[in-house]
Coordinates of C-alpha atoms in Angstrom, one line a residue:
M1 CA 5.1 8.6 -13.5
V2 CA 8.4 10.6 -13.8
L3 CA 8.9 14.2 -14.9
R4 CA 10.4 14.0 -18.5
G5 CA 11.0 16.5 -21.1
D6 CA 8.9 19.6 -21.6
L7 CA 6.5 20.5 -18.6
R8 CA 4.0 22.0 -21.1
A9 CA 3.8 18.7 -22.9
A10 CA 3.3 16.9 -19.8
A11 CA 0.4 19.1 -18.7
N12 CA -1.3 18.7 -22.1
A13 CA -0.8 14.9 -21.7
G14 CA -2.8 15.1 -18.5
I15 CA -5.8 16.4 -20.4
T16 CA -5.4 13.6 -22.8
R17 CA -5.4 11.1 -20.0
Q18 CA -8.6 12.6 -18.6
A19 CA -10.3 12.2 -21.9
S20 CA -9.2 8.6 -22.4
A21 CA -10.2 7.5 -18.9
S22 CA -13.7 8.6 -19.6
A23 CA -13.9 7.2 -23.0
F24 CA -16.1 4.1 -22.7
P25 CA -17.6 1.7 -23.6
G26 CA -14.7 0.1 -25.5
K27 CA -11.8 -2.0 -24.7
I28 CA -8.5 -1.5 -23.1
T29 CA -5.2 -3.4 -23.2
L30 CA -3.5 -3.8 -19.8
G31 CA -0.3 -5.7 -19.5
G32 CA -1.0 -7.3 -22.9
K33 CA -4.4 -8.4 -22.0
E34 CA -7.6 -7.1 -23.4
Y35 CA -10.5 -6.0 -21.2
Q36 CA -14.0 -4.7 -21.9
K37 CA -14.7 -1.4 -20.2
D38 CA -18.0 -0.2 -19.0
N39 CA -19.3 2.9 -17.0
W40 CA -17.3 1.5 -13.8
F41 CA -14.1 2.2 -15.7
N42 CA -11.8 4.8 -13.9
V43 CA -8.3 3.8 -14.7
P44 CA -6.2 6.8 -16.0
D45 CA -3.4 6.1 -18.5
S46 CA -0.9 7.1 -15.8
I47 CA -1.9 4.1 -13.9
A48 CA -2.4 1.7 -16.8
N49 CA 1.1 2.5 -18.2
S50 CA 2.7 1.6 -14.8
L51 CA 1.4 -1.9 -14.5
T52 CA 4.6 -3.5 -16.1
R53 CA 7.0 -1.6 -13.8
E54 CA 7.1 -4.4 -11.1
L55 CA 9.5 -2.5 -8.8
H56 CA 9.4 -5.6 -6.4
N57 CA 11.0 -7.7 -9.1
T58 CA 13.5 -5.1 -10.3
P59 CA 17.1 -6.0 -9.1
D60 CA 18.8 -3.3 -7.0
H61 CA 15.7 -1.3 -6.5
P62 CA 15.0 -0.5 -2.9
I63 CA 11.5 -2.3 -2.9
S64 CA 13.0 -5.4 -4.4
I65 CA 15.8 -5.4 -1.9
T66 CA 13.4 -5.1 1.0
R67 CA 11.3 -7.9 -0.4
S68 CA 14.4 -10.2 -0.5
I69 CA 15.3 -9.3 3.0
V70 CA 12.0 -10.3 4.3
E71 CA 11.9 -13.4 2.2
S72 CA 15.2 -14.6 3.6
K73 CA 13.4 -15.1 6.9
F74 CA 11.0 -17.5 5.3
P75 CA 13.1 -20.0 3.5
S76 CA 12.2 -22.7 1.0
P77 CA 11.0 -25.4 0.9
T78 CA 8.8 -24.5 3.8
F79 CA 7.7 -21.3 2.1
K80 CA 7.1 -20.8 -1.6
H81 CA 7.5 -17.3 -2.9
Y82 CA 5.0 -15.9 -5.3
N83 CA 6.0 -12.6 -7.1
K84 CA 4.5 -12.7 -10.5
F85 CA 0.6 -12.5 -10.1
F86 CA -1.0 -10.3 -12.5
P87 CA -2.5 -7.1 -11.1
V88 CA -5.9 -7.3 -12.7
V89 CA -8.3 -9.5 -10.6
S90 CA -12.0 -10.1 -10.2
T91 CA -14.1 -8.4 -7.6
H92 CA -14.7 -11.9 -6.4
E93 CA -11.0 -12.5 -5.7
N94 CA -10.4 -8.8 -4.3
F95 CA -13.5 -8.6 -2.2
D96 CA -15.9 -11.4 -2.1
S97 CA -13.5 -14.2 -1.3
L98 CA -12.3 -12.3 1.8
G99 CA -15.7 -11.5 3.2
F100 CA -15.9 -7.9 2.3
P101 CA -19.6 -6.8 2.9
A102 CA -21.3 -5.3 -0.1
D103 CA -21.3 -1.8 1.5
H104 CA -17.7 -1.8 2.3
P105 CA -16.0 1.5 1.4
G106 CA -13.2 -0.2 -0.2
R107 CA -15.5 -1.4 -3.0
S108 CA -16.3 2.3 -3.9
K109 CA -15.1 3.8 -7.2
T110 CA -13.6 6.6 -5.0
D111 CA -11.2 4.2 -3.5
T112 CA -10.7 1.4 -6.1
Y113 CA -9.6 1.4 -9.8
Y114 CA -12.2 -0.5 -11.8
V115 CA -11.6 -2.0 -15.3
N116 CA -15.2 -2.8 -15.4
E117 CA -18.0 -3.7 -12.8
K118 CA -16.5 -7.2 -12.2
T119 CA -12.9 -6.4 -12.7
V120 CA -10.5 -4.2 -10.6
L121 CA -6.7 -3.4 -10.1
R122 CA -6.1 -5.4 -6.9
T123 CA -6.1 -3.3 -3.9
H124 CA -4.0 -5.8 -1.7
T125 CA -2.0 -9.1 -2.1
S126 CA -4.9 -10.9 -0.3
A127 CA -6.8 -10.9 -3.5
H128 CA -4.6 -14.0 -4.4
E129 CA -5.0 -15.8 -1.0
L130 CA -7.8 -18.1 -2.1
A131 CA -5.8 -19.2 -5.2
I132 CA -2.6 -19.8 -3.2
F133 CA -4.4 -21.7 -0.4
G134 CA -6.3 -23.7 -2.9
A135 CA -3.2 -24.7 -4.9
N136 CA -1.7 -26.0 -1.6
E137 CA 1.8 -26.1 -3.0
S138 CA 3.6 -25.7 0.3
V139 CA 2.9 -25.4 4.0
G140 CA 3.9 -21.7 3.9
Y141 CA 4.1 -19.0 1.3
T142 CA 5.0 -15.3 0.8
C143 CA 3.3 -13.2 -1.9
S144 CA 4.6 -9.8 -3.0
A145 CA 2.9 -7.5 -5.5
D146 CA 2.2 -4.0 -6.8
V147 CA -1.4 -2.9 -5.5
Y148 CA -3.5 0.1 -6.5
R149 CA -5.7 2.4 -4.5
R150 CA -7.0 5.9 -5.1
D151 CA -5.6 7.9 -2.2
A152 CA -4.3 11.1 -0.8
I153 CA -1.2 12.9 -2.2
D154 CA 1.6 13.4 0.2
K155 CA 5.2 12.1 0.9
T156 CA 3.9 8.8 2.2
H157 CA 0.9 8.0 -0.1
Y158 CA 0.9 6.9 -3.7
P159 CA -1.8 5.3 -6.0
I160 CA 0.6 2.3 -6.5
F161 CA 2.4 0.7 -3.8
H162 CA 3.7 -2.7 -2.8
Q163 CA 2.5 -5.2 -0.3
M164 CA 3.9 -8.5 0.9
E165 CA 2.1 -11.1 2.9
G166 CA 2.9 -14.5 4.2
A167 CA 1.2 -17.5 5.8
R168 CA 2.2 -20.8 7.5
M169 CA -0.4 -23.7 7.7
W170 CA -0.7 -27.0 9.6
D171 CA -3.0 -29.8 8.5
R172 CA -5.0 -31.7 11.2
R173 CA -4.8 -34.8 8.9
K174 CA -1.1 -34.8 8.8
A175 CA -0.1 -33.9 12.2
P176 CA 0.9 -36.9 14.3
G177 CA -2.2 -38.1 16.0
G178 CA -4.0 -35.1 14.6
N179 CA -2.4 -33.1 17.4
I180 CA -1.8 -29.7 15.9
V181 CA -0.8 -28.1 19.2
Q182 CA 2.3 -30.4 19.5
A183 CA 3.1 -30.1 15.8
V184 CA 3.2 -26.3 16.2
W185 CA 5.2 -26.3 19.4
D186 CA 7.7 -28.7 17.8
D187 CA 8.1 -26.3 14.9
I188 CA 8.7 -23.4 17.3
S189 CA 11.4 -25.3 19.0
N190 CA 13.2 -25.3 15.6
L191 CA 13.1 -21.6 15.1
P192 CA 16.1 -19.4 16.2
T193 CA 15.9 -17.1 19.1
H194 CA 16.6 -13.4 19.5
D195 CA 17.5 -10.9 22.2
M196 CA 15.2 -8.2 21.1
I197 CA 12.9 -6.6 23.8
V198 CA 9.2 -7.7 23.2
E199 CA 6.2 -6.2 25.1
D200 CA 3.2 -8.6 24.8
P201 CA 0.9 -7.8 27.8
N202 CA -2.3 -9.3 26.4
P203 CA -3.6 -12.9 26.4
P204 CA -3.5 -14.9 23.2
T205 CA -7.2 -14.5 22.8
H206 CA -10.0 -12.4 24.5
P207 CA -13.7 -13.1 24.0
E208 CA -14.6 -9.5 23.0
R209 CA -11.3 -7.8 21.9
N210 CA -9.6 -10.7 20.1
P211 CA -12.1 -13.6 19.8
L212 CA -11.1 -17.3 19.4
Q213 CA -12.7 -18.7 16.2
H214 CA -15.4 -21.3 16.3
G215 CA -13.8 -24.7 15.8
H216 CA -10.3 -23.8 17.2
S217 CA -9.2 -24.7 20.5
H218 CA -7.5 -22.3 22.9
D219 CA -4.4 -24.3 22.9
E220 CA -4.3 -24.3 19.1
A221 CA -4.8 -20.7 18.9
E222 CA -2.1 -20.1 21.6
A223 CA 0.5 -22.3 19.7
I224 CA -0.1 -20.7 16.3
A225 CA 0.1 -17.2 17.8
A226 CA 3.4 -18.1 19.4
H227 CA 4.8 -19.4 16.2
L228 CA 3.5 -16.3 14.4
K229 CA 5.0 -13.8 16.8
R230 CA 8.4 -15.5 16.9
S231 CA 8.6 -15.8 13.1
L232 CA 7.7 -12.1 12.6
E233 CA 10.0 -10.9 15.4
L234 CA 12.8 -12.6 13.7
M235 CA 11.9 -10.8 10.5
V236 CA 11.9 -7.5 12.3
V237 CA 15.3 -8.2 13.8
E238 CA 16.7 -8.9 10.4
I239 CA 15.3 -5.6 8.8
F240 CA 16.2 -3.3 11.5
S241 CA 19.5 -4.8 12.3
R242 CA 20.4 -4.0 8.7
A243 CA 18.8 -0.5 9.0
K244 CA 20.9 0.1 12.2
T245 CA 24.2 -1.1 10.6
A246 CA 23.5 1.4 7.7
A247 CA 22.6 4.2 10.0
I248 CA 25.8 3.7 12.0
A249 CA 27.9 3.6 8.8
A250 CA 26.3 6.9 7.7
D251 CA 26.7 8.6 11.1
P252 CA 29.4 7.5 13.4
N253 CA 27.7 9.6 16.1
Y254 CA 24.4 7.6 15.8
H255 CA 22.7 7.0 19.0
D256 CA 22.3 3.1 19.2
E257 CA 19.7 1.7 21.3
P258 CA 18.4 -1.9 21.8
L259 CA 15.8 -3.0 19.5
K260 CA 12.3 -3.1 21.1
V261 CA 8.8 -4.1 19.8
R262 CA 5.4 -4.4 21.2
W263 CA 2.2 -6.5 20.2
I264 CA -1.2 -4.7 20.0
E265 CA -4.5 -6.4 19.6
A266 CA -6.2 -5.5 16.4
Y267 CA -9.0 -6.3 14.0
F268 CA -8.7 -7.6 10.5
P269 CA -11.6 -9.1 8.5
W270 CA -9.8 -12.3 7.5
T271 CA -7.9 -13.2 10.8
S272 CA -8.9 -13.7 14.4
P273 CA -7.3 -13.3 16.9
S274 CA -5.3 -10.4 15.3
W275 CA -2.4 -8.2 16.2
E276 CA -0.4 -5.3 14.9
L277 CA 3.4 -5.1 15.6
E278 CA 5.0 -1.9 16.5
I279 CA 8.7 -1.0 16.8
F280 CA 10.4 1.6 18.7
W281 CA 12.6 3.3 16.2
Q282 CA 14.4 6.6 16.5
G283 CA 12.2 7.7 19.4
D284 CA 8.9 6.8 18.1
W285 CA 6.6 3.7 18.1
L286 CA 6.0 2.8 14.4
E287 CA 3.4 0.2 13.1
V288 CA 5.1 -2.3 11.0
L289 CA 2.6 -5.0 10.1
G290 CA -0.6 -6.6 10.7
C291 CA -1.2 -10.4 11.3
G292 CA -3.3 -13.0 12.9
V293 CA -4.8 -16.6 12.9
V294 CA -6.3 -17.2 9.4
K295 CA -10.1 -17.2 9.3
Q296 CA -11.2 -20.8 8.8
E297 CA -14.0 -19.7 6.4
L298 CA -11.3 -18.6 4.0
L299 CA -9.5 -22.0 4.2
E300 CA -12.9 -23.8 3.8
N301 CA -13.6 -21.8 0.7
A302 CA -10.2 -22.7 -0.7
G303 CA -10.9 -26.4 -0.3
V304 CA -8.5 -27.0 2.6
P305 CA -10.8 -27.1 5.6
S306 CA -8.5 -29.4 7.7
Q307 CA -5.7 -26.6 7.7
L308 CA -5.3 -23.8 10.2
G309 CA -2.5 -21.4 10.6
W310 CA -1.4 -17.7 10.6
A311 CA -1.0 -14.9 8.1
F312 CA 0.7 -11.4 8.0
G313 CA 0.8 -8.5 5.7
I314 CA 3.4 -5.8 5.4
G315 CA 3.9 -2.6 3.2
L316 CA 7.1 -2.7 1.5
E317 CA 7.4 1.1 0.9
R318 CA 6.9 1.8 4.5
I319 CA 9.7 -0.6 5.5
A320 CA 11.9 0.6 2.7
M321 CA 11.6 4.2 3.7
L322 CA 12.7 3.2 7.2
L323 CA 15.4 0.9 6.1
F324 CA 17.0 3.4 3.5
E325 CA 15.9 6.6 5.1
I326 CA 14.1 7.6 1.8
P327 CA 12.0 10.7 2.7
D328 CA 9.5 10.9 -0.3
I329 CA 7.5 7.9 -1.7
R330 CA 7.7 9.3 -5.2
L331 CA 11.4 8.6 -5.3
F332 CA 10.7 4.9 -5.7
W333 CA 9.3 5.7 -9.1
S334 CA 12.1 7.9 -10.1
Q335 CA 14.4 6.6 -13.1
D336 CA 17.0 9.4 -12.2
A337 CA 20.4 7.7 -12.0
R338 CA 21.3 9.8 -9.0
F339 CA 18.7 7.7 -7.2
L340 CA 18.9 4.4 -8.7
D341 CA 22.8 4.2 -8.8
Q342 CA 23.0 4.4 -4.9
F343 CA 21.6 0.8 -4.7
K344 CA 23.6 -0.9 -7.4
G345 CA 24.9 -4.3 -6.3
V346 CA 22.8 -4.5 -3.1
S347 CA 20.6 -7.3 -4.4
S348 CA 23.6 -9.6 -4.7
D349 CA 25.2 -8.4 -1.5
L350 CA 22.9 -7.4 1.1
T351 CA 25.9 -6.4 3.4
S352 CA 26.6 -3.4 1.1
L353 CA 23.2 -1.9 1.9
K354 CA 23.5 1.8 3.0
R355 CA 21.3 4.8 3.6
Y356 CA 19.8 6.9 0.8
V357 CA 22.0 10.2 0.3
P358 CA 19.6 13.1 -0.9
F359 CA 21.1 14.6 -4.2
S360 CA 19.1 17.8 -4.1
K361 CA 16.2 19.6 -2.5
Y362 CA 14.4 21.8 -4.9
P363 CA 12.1 24.8 -3.7
A364 CA 8.4 24.3 -3.1
C365 CA 5.9 26.1 -5.2
Y366 CA 2.5 26.4 -3.5
K367 CA -0.7 27.1 -5.3
D368 CA -4.2 27.3 -3.8
V369 CA -7.5 26.3 -5.5
A370 CA -10.8 27.1 -4.0
F371 CA -14.3 26.2 -5.2
W372 CA -18.0 26.0 -4.2
L373 CA -19.6 22.5 -4.5
Q374 CA -22.6 22.3 -6.5
P375 CA -26.0 21.4 -4.8
S376 CA -26.6 17.7 -5.1
S377 CA -29.7 18.3 -7.2
S378 CA -27.9 20.4 -9.9
S379 CA -26.4 19.3 -13.1
T380 CA -23.2 20.1 -15.0
T381 CA -22.0 19.8 -18.6
S382 CA -20.1 16.5 -19.1
A383 CA -16.7 16.2 -20.9
A384 CA -18.7 14.5 -23.8
G385 CA -21.2 17.4 -23.9
G386 CA -24.8 17.6 -22.5
L387 CA -26.0 17.7 -18.9
A388 CA -24.9 15.0 -16.4
P389 CA -25.8 14.8 -12.8
V390 CA -23.2 16.0 -10.3
Q391 CA -21.7 13.1 -8.5
S392 CA -21.3 13.1 -4.7
F393 CA -18.1 14.9 -4.0
H394 CA -15.2 12.8 -2.7
E395 CA -11.7 14.1 -2.0
N396 CA -10.0 11.3 -3.7
D397 CA -11.6 12.6 -7.0
V398 CA -9.5 15.9 -6.4
M399 CA -6.5 13.9 -5.8
E400 CA -6.8 11.9 -8.9
I401 CA -7.3 14.9 -11.1
V402 CA -4.1 16.6 -9.7
R403 CA -2.2 13.4 -10.1
E404 CA -3.4 12.9 -13.7
I405 CA -2.2 16.4 -14.7
G406 CA 0.8 17.1 -12.4
G407 CA 2.0 13.4 -12.0
D408 CA 5.2 13.3 -9.8
V409 CA 5.6 17.1 -10.1
V410 CA 3.1 17.3 -7.2
E411 CA 4.6 16.7 -3.7
D412 CA 1.4 16.9 -1.7
V413 CA -2.2 18.3 -1.7
R414 CA -3.8 19.4 1.6
K415 CA -7.1 20.9 2.4
T416 CA -6.5 24.3 4.1
D417 CA -10.1 25.7 4.5
E418 CA -13.7 24.6 4.6
F419 CA -16.5 27.0 4.8
T420 CA -20.4 26.7 4.8
H421 CA -22.2 29.8 3.8
P422 CA -24.7 30.6 6.6
K423 CA -27.6 31.7 4.2
T424 CA -27.3 29.5 1.2
G425 CA -25.8 26.4 2.8
R426 CA -23.2 26.1 0.0
K427 CA -19.9 24.5 1.0
S428 CA -16.6 26.0 -0.1
L429 CA -13.4 24.1 0.0
C430 CA -9.8 25.2 -0.5
Y431 CA -6.9 23.0 -1.3
R432 CA -3.0 23.9 -1.4
I433 CA -1.0 22.1 -3.9
N434 CA 2.6 21.9 -3.6
Y435 CA 4.3 21.6 -7.0
R436 CA 8.0 20.4 -6.5
S437 CA 9.9 18.2 -8.9
L438 CA 12.3 15.7 -7.5
E439 CA 14.7 16.4 -10.5
R440 CA 14.9 20.2 -11.0
T441 CA 13.6 23.5 -10.0
L442 CA 10.2 24.5 -11.4
T443 CA 9.7 27.9 -12.6
N444 CA 6.6 29.8 -11.4
E445 CA 5.3 29.9 -15.0
E446 CA 5.6 26.1 -15.2
A447 CA 3.8 25.5 -11.9
N448 CA 1.1 28.2 -13.1
E449 CA 0.5 26.1 -16.3
F450 CA -0.1 22.9 -14.3
H451 CA -2.3 24.7 -11.8
E452 CA -4.5 26.3 -14.6
Q453 CA -5.0 22.8 -16.0
V454 CA -6.0 21.5 -12.6
R455 CA -8.5 24.4 -12.1
A456 CA -10.1 23.8 -15.4
A457 CA -10.4 20.0 -14.9
L458 CA -11.9 20.3 -11.4
A459 CA -14.5 22.7 -12.8
R460 CA -15.3 20.5 -15.8
R461 CA -15.1 17.0 -14.2
L462 CA -16.5 17.6 -10.7
G463 CA -18.9 20.4 -11.5
V464 CA -17.5 22.8 -8.9
V465 CA -17.6 26.6 -9.2
L466 CA -14.2 28.1 -9.0
R467 CA -13.6 31.0 -6.7

């Protein structure tokens, strides 16, 4: 989704995208594969047309470079690297296989892109865990992929982003004497050491905060946690040592300080015990990843019940923004040579990595849109004509409409006011939209044209009453 050509044409294309997204039943082709649509379908053309971009597999792209750096700390043949899984998956793969309850908000159409009731654009790389564990092709793996979620609009959120996960397994049937504990500690002794400062004040498990799984011994969980933490600490050292080298090269007066991380107890549906890892970077504690001991139920469902081990997940955009000092997530999707040329040759020579240099900063253009929500019992005219019940309002629907029309011309959208009329009980909301292109200065007339398209679409599609 890049700004190209005439902005008027782009705005008109936004209206076309809205119409096509609501045109069902029928069929849609995604990445060369045909799917039957139904009334769950909510994938706009702007998202469908991006399925083949695969930034994580594009040489010399910051996302691909970041993936390569992470993979370098999980070498073959111990780890097999999966980077080519197709983004359309079943709801069973994306939710059921991981134990998502039926009422989990992630299953909602407000959060997830549905092709049909049983098919979605994956919302996380974990959608492929069951297949990878079941294939059992190696004792460890990493998997990187583009993932899709309806979300807010700002400099750190985008409806398409990239995740990477990894896992390391041990098999009770293959460990000498069935002793998993000794096998894990033997593998730890073969891992490199580091001199990074690590804060880890909590015990390996806690009966309430971080429970041990049924069927796992305390010694097994402790050994697996130790292997997990050392492995991920080594990965963080690799990433942020490169980031520090690039920072020093860009600024000779850069204030160097020792790398420092801390482990925080956490909860994830498919690991227990679980942790988050934070790094102290440029004066702040930043969350880097989540991880833990894999839920045995997942391994049993994959047909490998004798295995146990660890898994982690990391957001590649978040790491790439820190690594390259990239200030706006939209830049990853830019095809502007002034952006892409800064990373030429880095994939083949990681020592040439350097910080991103901003090539411009175009002025912001703020526009407000305020509206009354319709009472839940009222009706509105649908895009196809006739009366349709008003759907429950969700902010992500506003974000999606703005994205469909403005694309990457929109830098952020923020709610600035909320008011409930004391007599009628009607609720009014106001959102401020910042129209700012990454590639040139927008005129006020151009921003107004986008904004009028947004206002009209909000009224037509959400049934709101504009103020």
